Structure formats: C-alpha cells, structure tokens
Short mmCIF file of N, CA and C in Angstrom, two decimals:
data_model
loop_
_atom_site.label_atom_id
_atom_site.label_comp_id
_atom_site.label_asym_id
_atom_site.label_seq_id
_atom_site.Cartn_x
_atom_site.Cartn_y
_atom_site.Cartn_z
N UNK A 233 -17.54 160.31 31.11
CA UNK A 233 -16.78 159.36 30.31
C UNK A 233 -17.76 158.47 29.55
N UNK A 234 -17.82 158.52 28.63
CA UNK A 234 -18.34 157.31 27.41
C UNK A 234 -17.70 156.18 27.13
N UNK A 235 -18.25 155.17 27.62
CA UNK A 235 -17.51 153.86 27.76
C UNK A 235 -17.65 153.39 26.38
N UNK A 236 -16.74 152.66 25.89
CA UNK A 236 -16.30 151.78 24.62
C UNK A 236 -17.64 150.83 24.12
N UNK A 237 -18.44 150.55 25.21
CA UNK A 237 -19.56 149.75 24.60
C UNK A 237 -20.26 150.51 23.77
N UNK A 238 -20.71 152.35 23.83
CA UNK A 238 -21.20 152.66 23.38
C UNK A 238 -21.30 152.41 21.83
N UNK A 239 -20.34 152.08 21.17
CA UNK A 239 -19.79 152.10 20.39
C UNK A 239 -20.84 151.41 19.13
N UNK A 240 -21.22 150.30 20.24
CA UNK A 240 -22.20 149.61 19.36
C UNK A 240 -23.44 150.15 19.14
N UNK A 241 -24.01 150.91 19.84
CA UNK A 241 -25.45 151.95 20.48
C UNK A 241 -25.37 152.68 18.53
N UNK A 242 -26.41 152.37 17.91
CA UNK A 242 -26.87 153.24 16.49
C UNK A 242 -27.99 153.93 17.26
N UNK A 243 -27.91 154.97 17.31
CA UNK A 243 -29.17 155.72 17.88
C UNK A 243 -29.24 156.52 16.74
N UNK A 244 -30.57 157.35 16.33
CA UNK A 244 -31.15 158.26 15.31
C UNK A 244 -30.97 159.51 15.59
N UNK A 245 -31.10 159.74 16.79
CA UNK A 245 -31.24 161.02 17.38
C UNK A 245 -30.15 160.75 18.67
N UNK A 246 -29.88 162.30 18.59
CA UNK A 246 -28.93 162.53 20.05
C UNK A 246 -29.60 163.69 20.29
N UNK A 247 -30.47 164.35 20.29
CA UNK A 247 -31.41 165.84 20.59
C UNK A 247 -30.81 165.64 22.07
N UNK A 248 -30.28 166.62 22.34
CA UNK A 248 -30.36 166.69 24.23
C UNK A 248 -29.38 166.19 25.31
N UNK A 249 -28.71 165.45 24.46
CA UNK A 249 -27.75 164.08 25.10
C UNK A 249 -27.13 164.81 26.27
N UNK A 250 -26.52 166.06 26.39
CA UNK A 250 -25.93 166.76 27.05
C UNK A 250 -26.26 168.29 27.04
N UNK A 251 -27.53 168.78 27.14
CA UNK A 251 -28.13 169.55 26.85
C UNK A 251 -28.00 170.30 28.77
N UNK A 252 -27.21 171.18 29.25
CA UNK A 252 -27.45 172.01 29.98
C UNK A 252 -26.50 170.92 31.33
N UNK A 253 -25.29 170.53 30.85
CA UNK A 253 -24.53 170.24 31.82
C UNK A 253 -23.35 171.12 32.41
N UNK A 254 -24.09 172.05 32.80
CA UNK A 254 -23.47 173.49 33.38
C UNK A 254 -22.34 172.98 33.73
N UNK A 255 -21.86 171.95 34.30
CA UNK A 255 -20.46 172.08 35.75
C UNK A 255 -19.51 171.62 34.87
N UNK A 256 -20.11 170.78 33.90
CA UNK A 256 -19.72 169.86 32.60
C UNK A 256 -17.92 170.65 32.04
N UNK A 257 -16.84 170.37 32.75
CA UNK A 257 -16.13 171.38 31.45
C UNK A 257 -15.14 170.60 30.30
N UNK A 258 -15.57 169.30 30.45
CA UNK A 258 -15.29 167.91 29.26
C UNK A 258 -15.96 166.98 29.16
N UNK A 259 -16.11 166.57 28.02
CA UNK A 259 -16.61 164.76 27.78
C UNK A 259 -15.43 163.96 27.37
N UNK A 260 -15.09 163.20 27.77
CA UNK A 260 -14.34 162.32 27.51
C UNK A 260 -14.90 161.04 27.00
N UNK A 261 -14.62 160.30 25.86
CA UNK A 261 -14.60 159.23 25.40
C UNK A 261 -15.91 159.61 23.97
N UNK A 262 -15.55 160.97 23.50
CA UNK A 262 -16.56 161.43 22.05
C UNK A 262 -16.10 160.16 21.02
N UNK A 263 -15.28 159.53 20.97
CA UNK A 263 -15.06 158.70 20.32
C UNK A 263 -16.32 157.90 19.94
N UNK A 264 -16.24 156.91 21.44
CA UNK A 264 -16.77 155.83 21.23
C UNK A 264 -18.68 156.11 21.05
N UNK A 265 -18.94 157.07 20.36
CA UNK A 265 -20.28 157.64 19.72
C UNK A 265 -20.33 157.49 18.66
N UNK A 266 -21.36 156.14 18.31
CA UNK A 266 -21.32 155.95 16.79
C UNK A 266 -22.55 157.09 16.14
N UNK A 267 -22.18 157.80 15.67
CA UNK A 267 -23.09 158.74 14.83
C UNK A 267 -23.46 158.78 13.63
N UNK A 268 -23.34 157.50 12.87
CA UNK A 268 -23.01 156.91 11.07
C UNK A 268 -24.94 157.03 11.19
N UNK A 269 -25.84 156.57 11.98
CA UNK A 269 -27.39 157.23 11.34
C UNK A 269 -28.41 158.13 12.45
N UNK A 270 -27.54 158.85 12.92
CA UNK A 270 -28.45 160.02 13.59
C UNK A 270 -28.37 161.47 12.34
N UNK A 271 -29.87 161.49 12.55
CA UNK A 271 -30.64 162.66 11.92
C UNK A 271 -30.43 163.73 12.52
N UNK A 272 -30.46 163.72 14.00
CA UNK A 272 -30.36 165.02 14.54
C UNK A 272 -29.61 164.86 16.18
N UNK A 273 -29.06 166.42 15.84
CA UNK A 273 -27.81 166.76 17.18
C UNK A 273 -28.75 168.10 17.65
N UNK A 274 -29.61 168.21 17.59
CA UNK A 274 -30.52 169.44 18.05
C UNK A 274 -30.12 169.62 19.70
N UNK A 275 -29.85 170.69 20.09
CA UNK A 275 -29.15 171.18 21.59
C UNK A 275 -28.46 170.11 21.96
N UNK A 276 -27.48 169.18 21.15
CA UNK A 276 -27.09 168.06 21.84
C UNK A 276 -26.13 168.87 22.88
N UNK A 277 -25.35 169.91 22.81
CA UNK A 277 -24.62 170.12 24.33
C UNK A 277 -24.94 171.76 24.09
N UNK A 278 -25.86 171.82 24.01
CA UNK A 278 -26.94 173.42 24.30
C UNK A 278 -26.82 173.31 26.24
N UNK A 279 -26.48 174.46 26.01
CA UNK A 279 -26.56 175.15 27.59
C UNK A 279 -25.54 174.76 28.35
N UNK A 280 -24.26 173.87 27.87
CA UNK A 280 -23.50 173.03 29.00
C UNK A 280 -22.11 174.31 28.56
N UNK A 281 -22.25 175.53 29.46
CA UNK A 281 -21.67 176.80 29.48
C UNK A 281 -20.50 176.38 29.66
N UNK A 282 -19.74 175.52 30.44
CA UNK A 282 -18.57 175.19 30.93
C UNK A 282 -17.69 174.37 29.94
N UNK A 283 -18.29 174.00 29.30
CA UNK A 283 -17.49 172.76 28.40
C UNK A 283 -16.47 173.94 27.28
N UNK A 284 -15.09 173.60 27.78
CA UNK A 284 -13.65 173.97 26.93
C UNK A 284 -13.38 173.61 25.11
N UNK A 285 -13.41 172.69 24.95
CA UNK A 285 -13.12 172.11 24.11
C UNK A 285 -14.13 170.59 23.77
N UNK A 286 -14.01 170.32 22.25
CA UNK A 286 -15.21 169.23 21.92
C UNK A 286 -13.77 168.37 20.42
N UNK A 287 -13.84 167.58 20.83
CA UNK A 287 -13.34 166.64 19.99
C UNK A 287 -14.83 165.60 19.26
N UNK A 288 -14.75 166.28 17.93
CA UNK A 288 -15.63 165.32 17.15
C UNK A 288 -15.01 164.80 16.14
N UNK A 289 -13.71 164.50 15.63
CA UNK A 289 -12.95 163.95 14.76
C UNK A 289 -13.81 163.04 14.35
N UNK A 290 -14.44 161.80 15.30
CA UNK A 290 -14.51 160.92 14.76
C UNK A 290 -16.19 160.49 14.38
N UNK A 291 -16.89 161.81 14.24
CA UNK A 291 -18.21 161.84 14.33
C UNK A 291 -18.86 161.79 12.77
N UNK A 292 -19.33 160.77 12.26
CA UNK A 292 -19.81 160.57 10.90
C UNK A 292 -21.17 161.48 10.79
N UNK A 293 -21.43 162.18 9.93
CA UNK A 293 -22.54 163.45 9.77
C UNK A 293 -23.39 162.93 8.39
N UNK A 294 -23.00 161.95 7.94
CA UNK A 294 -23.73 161.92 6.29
C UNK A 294 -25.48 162.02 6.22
N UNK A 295 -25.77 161.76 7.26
CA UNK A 295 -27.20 161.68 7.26
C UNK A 295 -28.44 162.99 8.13
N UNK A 296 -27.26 163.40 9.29
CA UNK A 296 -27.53 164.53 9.85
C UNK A 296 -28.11 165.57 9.26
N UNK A 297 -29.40 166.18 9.65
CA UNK A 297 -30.69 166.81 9.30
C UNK A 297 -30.49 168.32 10.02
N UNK A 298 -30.24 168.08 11.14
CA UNK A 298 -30.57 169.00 12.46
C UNK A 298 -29.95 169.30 13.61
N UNK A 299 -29.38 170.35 13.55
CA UNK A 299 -28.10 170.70 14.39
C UNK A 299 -28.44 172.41 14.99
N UNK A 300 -29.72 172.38 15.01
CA UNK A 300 -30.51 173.88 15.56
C UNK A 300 -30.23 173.74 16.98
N UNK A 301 -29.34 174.72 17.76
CA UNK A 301 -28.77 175.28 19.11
C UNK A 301 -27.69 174.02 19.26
N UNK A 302 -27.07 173.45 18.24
CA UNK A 302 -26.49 172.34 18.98
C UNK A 302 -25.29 172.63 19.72
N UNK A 303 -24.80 173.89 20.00
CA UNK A 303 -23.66 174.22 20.70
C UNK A 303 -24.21 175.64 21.26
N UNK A 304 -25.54 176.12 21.17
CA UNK A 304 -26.36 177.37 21.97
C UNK A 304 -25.95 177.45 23.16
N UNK A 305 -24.91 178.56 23.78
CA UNK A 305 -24.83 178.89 25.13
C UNK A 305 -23.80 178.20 25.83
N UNK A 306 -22.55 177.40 24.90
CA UNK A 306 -21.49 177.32 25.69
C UNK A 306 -20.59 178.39 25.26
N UNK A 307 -20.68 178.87 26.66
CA UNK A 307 -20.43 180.40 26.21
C UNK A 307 -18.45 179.71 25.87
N UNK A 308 -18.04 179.14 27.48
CA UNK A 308 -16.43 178.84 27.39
C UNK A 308 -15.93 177.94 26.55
N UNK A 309 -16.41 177.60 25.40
CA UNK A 309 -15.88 176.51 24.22
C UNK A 309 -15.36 177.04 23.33
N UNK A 310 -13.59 177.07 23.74
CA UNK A 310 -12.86 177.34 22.71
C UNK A 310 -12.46 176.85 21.78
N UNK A 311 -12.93 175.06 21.13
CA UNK A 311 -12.49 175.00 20.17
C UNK A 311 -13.51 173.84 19.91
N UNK A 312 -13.65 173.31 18.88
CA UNK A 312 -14.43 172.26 18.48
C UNK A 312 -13.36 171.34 17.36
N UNK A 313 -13.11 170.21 17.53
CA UNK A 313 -11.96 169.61 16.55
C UNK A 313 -13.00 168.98 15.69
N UNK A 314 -12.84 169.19 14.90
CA UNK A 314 -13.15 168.37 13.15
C UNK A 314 -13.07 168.72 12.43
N UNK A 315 -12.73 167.68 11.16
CA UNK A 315 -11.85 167.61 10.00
C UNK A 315 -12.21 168.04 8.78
N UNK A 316 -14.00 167.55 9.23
CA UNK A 316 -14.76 168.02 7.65
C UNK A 316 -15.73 168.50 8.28
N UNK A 317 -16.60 169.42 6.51
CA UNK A 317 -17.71 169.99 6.65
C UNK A 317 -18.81 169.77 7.44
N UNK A 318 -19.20 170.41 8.05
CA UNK A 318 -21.09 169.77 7.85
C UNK A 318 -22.51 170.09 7.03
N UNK A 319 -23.19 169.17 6.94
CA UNK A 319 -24.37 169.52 6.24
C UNK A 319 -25.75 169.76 6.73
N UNK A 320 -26.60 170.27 7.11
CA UNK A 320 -27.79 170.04 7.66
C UNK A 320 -28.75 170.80 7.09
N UNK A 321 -30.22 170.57 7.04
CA UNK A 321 -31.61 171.30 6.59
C UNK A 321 -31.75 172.53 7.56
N UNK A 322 -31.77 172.32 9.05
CA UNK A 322 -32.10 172.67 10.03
C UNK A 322 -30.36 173.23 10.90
N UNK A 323 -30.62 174.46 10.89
CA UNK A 323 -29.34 174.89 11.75
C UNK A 323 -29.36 176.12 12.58
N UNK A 324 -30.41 176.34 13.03
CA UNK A 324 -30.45 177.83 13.35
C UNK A 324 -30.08 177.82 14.91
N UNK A 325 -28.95 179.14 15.06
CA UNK A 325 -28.51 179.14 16.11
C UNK A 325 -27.36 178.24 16.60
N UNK A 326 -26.70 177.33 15.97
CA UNK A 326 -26.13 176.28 15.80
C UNK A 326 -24.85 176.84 16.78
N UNK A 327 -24.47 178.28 16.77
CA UNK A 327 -23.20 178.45 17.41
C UNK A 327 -23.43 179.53 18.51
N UNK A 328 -25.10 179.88 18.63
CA UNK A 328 -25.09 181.10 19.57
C UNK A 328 -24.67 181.39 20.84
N UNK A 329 -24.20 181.93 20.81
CA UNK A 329 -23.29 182.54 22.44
C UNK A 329 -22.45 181.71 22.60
N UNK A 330 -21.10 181.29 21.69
CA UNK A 330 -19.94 180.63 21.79
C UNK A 330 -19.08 181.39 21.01
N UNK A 331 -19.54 182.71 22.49
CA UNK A 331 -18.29 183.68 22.08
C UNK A 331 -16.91 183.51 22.11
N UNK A 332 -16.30 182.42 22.85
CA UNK A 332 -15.08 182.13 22.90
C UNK A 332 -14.20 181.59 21.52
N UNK A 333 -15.07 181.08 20.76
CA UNK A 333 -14.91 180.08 19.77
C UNK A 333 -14.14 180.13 18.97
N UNK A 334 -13.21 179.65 18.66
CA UNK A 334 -11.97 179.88 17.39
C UNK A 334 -11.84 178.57 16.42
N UNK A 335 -11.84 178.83 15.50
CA UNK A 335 -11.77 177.83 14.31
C UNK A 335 -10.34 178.39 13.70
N UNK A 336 -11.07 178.02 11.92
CA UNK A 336 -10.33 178.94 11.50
C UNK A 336 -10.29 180.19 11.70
N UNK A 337 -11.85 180.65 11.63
CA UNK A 337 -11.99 182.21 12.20
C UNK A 337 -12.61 182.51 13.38
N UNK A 338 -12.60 183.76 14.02
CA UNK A 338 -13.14 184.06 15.49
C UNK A 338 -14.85 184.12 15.13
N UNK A 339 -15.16 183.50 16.28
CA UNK A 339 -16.64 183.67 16.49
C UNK A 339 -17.18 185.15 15.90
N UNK A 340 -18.50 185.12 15.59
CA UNK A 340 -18.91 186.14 14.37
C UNK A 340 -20.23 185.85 15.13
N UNK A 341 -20.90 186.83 16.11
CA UNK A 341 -22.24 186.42 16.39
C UNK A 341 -23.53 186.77 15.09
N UNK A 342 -23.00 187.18 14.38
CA UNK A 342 -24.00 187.12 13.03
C UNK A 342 -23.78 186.02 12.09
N UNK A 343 -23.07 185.05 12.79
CA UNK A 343 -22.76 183.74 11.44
C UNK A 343 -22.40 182.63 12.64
N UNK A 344 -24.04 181.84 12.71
CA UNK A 344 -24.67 181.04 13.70
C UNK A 344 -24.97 179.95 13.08
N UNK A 345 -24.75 179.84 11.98
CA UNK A 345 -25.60 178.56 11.47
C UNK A 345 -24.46 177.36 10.82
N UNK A 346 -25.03 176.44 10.12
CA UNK A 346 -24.26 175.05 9.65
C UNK A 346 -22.97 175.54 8.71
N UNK A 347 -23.23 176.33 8.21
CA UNK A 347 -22.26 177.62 6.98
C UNK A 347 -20.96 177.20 7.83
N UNK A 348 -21.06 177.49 9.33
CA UNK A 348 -19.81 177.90 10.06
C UNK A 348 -19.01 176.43 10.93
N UNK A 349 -19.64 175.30 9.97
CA UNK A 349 -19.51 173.75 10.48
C UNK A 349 -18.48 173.27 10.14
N UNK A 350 -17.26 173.83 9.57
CA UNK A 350 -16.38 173.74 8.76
C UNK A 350 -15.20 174.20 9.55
N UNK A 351 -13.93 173.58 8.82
CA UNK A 351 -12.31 173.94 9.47
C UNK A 351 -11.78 174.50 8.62
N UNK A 352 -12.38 174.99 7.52
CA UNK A 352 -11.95 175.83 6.29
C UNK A 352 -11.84 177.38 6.51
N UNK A 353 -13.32 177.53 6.90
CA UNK A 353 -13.98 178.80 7.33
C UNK A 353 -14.45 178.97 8.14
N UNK A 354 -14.95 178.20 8.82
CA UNK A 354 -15.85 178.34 10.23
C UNK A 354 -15.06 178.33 11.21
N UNK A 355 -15.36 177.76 12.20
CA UNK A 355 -15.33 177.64 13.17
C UNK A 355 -14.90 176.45 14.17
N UNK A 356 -14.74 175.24 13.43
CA UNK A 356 -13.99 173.89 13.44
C UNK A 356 -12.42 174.27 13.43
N UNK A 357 -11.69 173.23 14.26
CA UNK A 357 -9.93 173.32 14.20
C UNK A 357 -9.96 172.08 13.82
N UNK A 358 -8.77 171.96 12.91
CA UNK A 358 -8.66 171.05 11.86
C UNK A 358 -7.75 169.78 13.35
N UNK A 359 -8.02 168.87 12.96
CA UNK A 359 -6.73 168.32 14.25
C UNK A 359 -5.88 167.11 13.39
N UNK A 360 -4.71 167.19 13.37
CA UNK A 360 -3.39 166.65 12.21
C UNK A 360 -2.77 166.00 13.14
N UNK A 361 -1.58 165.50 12.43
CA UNK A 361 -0.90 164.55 12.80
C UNK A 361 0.39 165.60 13.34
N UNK A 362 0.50 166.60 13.28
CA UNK A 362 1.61 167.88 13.35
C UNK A 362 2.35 167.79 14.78
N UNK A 363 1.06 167.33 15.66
CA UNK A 363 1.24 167.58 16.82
C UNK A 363 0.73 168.91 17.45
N UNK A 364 0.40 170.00 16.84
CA UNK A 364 -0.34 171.56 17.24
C UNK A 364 -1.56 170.91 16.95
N UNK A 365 -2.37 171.13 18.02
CA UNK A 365 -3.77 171.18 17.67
C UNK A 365 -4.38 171.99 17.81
N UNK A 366 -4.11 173.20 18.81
CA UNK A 366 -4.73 174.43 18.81
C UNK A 366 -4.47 175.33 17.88
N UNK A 367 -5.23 176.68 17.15
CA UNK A 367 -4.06 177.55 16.97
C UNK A 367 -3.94 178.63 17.86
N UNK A 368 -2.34 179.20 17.73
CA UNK A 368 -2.56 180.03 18.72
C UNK A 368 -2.51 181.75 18.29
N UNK A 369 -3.04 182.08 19.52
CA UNK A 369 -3.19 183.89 19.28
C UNK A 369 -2.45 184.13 20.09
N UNK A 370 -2.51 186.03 19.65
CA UNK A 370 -1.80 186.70 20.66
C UNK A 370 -2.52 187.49 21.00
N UNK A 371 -3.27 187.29 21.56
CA UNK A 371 -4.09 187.77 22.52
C UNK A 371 -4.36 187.20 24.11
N UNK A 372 -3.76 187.52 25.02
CA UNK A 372 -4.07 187.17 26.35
C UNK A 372 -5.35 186.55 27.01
N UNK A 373 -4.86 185.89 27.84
CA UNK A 373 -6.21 184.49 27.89
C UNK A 373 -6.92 185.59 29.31
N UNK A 374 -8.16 185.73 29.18
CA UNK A 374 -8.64 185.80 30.24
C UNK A 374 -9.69 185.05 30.93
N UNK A 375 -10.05 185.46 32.38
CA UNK A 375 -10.75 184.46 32.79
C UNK A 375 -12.05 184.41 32.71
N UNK A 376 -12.50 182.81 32.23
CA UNK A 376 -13.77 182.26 32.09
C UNK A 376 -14.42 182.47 33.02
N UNK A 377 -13.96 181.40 34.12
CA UNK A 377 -14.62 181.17 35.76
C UNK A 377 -14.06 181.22 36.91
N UNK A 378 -14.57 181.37 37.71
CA UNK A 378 -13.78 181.52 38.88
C UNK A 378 -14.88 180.45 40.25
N UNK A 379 -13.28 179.62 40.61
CA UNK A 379 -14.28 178.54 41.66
C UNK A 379 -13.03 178.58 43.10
N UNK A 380 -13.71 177.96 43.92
CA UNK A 380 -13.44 177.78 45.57
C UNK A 380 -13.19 176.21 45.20
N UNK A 381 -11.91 176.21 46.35
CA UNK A 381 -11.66 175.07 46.48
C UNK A 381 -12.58 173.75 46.29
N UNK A 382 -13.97 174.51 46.81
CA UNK A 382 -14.85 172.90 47.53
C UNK A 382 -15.70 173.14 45.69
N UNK A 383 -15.24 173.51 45.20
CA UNK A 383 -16.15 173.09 43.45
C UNK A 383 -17.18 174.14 42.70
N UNK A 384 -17.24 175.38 44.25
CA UNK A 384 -18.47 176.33 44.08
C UNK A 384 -18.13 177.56 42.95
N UNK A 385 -18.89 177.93 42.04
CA UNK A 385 -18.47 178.63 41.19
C UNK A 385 -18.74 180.06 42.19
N UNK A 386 -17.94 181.12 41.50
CA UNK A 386 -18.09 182.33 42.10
C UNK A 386 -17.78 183.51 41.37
N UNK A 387 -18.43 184.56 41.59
CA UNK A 387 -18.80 185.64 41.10
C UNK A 387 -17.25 186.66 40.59
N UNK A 388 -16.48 186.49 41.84
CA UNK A 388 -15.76 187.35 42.04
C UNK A 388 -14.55 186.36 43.04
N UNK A 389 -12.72 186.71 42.60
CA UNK A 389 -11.69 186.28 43.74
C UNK A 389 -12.49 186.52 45.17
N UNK A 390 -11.58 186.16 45.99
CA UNK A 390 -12.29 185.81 47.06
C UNK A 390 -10.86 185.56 48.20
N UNK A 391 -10.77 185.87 49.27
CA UNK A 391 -9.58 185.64 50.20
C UNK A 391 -9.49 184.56 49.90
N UNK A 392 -8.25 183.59 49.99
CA UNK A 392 -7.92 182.08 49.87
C UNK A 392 -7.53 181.59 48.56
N UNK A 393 -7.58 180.39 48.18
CA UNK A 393 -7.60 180.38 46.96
C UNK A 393 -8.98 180.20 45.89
N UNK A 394 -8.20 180.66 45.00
CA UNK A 394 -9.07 180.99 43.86
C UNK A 394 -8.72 180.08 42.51
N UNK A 395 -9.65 178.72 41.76
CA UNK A 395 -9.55 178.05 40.72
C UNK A 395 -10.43 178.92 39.76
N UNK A 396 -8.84 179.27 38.96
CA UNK A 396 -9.72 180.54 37.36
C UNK A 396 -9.51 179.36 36.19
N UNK A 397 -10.40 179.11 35.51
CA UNK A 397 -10.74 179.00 34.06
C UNK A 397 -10.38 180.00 33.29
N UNK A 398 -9.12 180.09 32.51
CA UNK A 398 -8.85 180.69 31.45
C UNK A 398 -9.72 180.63 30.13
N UNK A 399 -9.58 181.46 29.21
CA UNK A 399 -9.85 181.25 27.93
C UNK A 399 -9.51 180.51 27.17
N UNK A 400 -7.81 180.62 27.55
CA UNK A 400 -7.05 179.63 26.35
C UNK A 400 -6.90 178.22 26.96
N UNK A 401 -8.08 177.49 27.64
CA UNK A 401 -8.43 176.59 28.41
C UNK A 401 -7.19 175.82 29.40
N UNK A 402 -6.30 177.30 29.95
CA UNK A 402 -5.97 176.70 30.91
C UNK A 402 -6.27 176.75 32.21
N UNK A 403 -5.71 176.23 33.50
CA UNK A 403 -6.49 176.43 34.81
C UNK A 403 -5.36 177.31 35.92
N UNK A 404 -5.53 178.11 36.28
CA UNK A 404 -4.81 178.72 37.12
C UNK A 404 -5.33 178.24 38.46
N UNK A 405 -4.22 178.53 39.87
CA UNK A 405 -4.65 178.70 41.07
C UNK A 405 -3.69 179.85 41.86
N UNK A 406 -5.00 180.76 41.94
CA UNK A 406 -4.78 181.86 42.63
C UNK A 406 -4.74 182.03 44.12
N UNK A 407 -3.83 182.70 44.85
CA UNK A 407 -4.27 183.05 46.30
C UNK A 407 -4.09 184.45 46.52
N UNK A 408 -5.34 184.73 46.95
CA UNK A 408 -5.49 186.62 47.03
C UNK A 408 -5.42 187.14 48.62
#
C-alpha cells in the first residue's frame, strides 16, 4: 500500500521501486505516486511475476526517458490501465515475458518496446467512466498459480485445498 503522503515525494527516478516482488500480486495506492519529473521507470516492476493488474491512470510521463524492462517478466499481468500514450528514448524490452497481457491487442512477443505504451494499439486498457474496465474474451481463463493454504506456491494440485490464480485475474479454491 502507498500511503497518501507519498504524494508529495518528486523523485527523478523510480529504476527498481518494485523490481522482483515475486509474491507481489497488487500495489495498491499507484495513485498517490507523483511521477510529473521522473526520467526513468527502468525495471520499475521487472521481475514481480505475480502482479495481475497495474493501474497507472494517474501517472504523468511528460518527461520520462526510460522505461527499458519496465514490466520484464511479469509473466501474470493481465492488464495495465492507462489512458494515454507513452514516450521514451530508451525502451527495450519494456513488455518482455508479459505473455498474459491484453490491451487493445494481445501480447505480441516481437513488439516489446514503448510503440506498445498505448490504449490505442498496444497494450494499455483504456479505463472510462462506463463502468467495464476490462475487456473481455472468449477464451477460457486458465491457471496462473497454484498455492496451499499456508501462502506456499506450488508446482502442481495437491490433496486438500488448492488457491489457483486464474488468467482472467480471478481466484479459485479448489479441493482435490
């Protein structure tokens, strides 16, 4: 959770901020991140595999340089919310291995870079006043992860119950 003070915090850089928070599968409070003069989001949530969904509605980019791996390797992030483009010098890899990813269009592992920063064409969901914020497919959700009661991720169901991570980021509980 990102507390409301942040709000005041102008930082330049966010390189890393959340860079490899595996268990991670939300941030709550993206809001209160003032981003009006950071240069660079470089791996800002690189490696944090678990994270569902990213609300950046309210994330100002005008000055932003550098956004190389900034979403590298969440593999389960099905959607990223924002409204407008982005711009950057530096973008390489920007969406790699976020095979889950749906924007306007489905993840394209040959179209990784800032190009795909957008709710037009990329890979951004636009988020309105409609009330739909996802869009939806028809295609059947399958499962992300699979965990044990006590939080442990696991390979494979398992006698007892079973907490699955869907695709279409919902949570099932199984007993096998």
């Amino acid at each position: 959770m990102i507390d409301a003070s942040m709000k005041d915090f102008r930082p330049k850089s966010m390189e890393m901020w959340f860079y490899n928070f595996r268990y991670m599968d939300e941030i709550k409070g993206l809001e209160n991140l003032n981003t009006e003069e950071v240069t660079t989001m470089r791996w800002m949530f690189g490696r944090s595999q678990n994270l569902m969904e990213l609300d950046l509605t309210g994330f100002k980019t005008r000055l932003l340089q550098n956004t190389e791996g900034m979403f590298k390797g969440c593999e389960c992030l099905g959607y990223i919310y924002c409204n407008e483009a982005w711009t950057a010098t530096k973008s390489t890899d920007m969406f790699q291995d976020c095979t889950e990813l749906i924007g306007a269009v489905k993840y394209d592992p040959n179209k990784t870079d800032i190009k795909m920063a957008n709710p037009t064409t990329g890979y951004f969901t636009r988020k309105g006043s409609t009330g739909i914020n996802r869009p939806t497919t028809v295609d059947e959700p399958t499962v992300k992860a699979i965990y044990g009661t006590d939080g442990s991720r696991r390979s494979h169901m398992e006698p007892g119950i079973n907490i699955l991570k869907m695709s279409d980021g919902t949570v099932r509980k199984v007993v096998k």
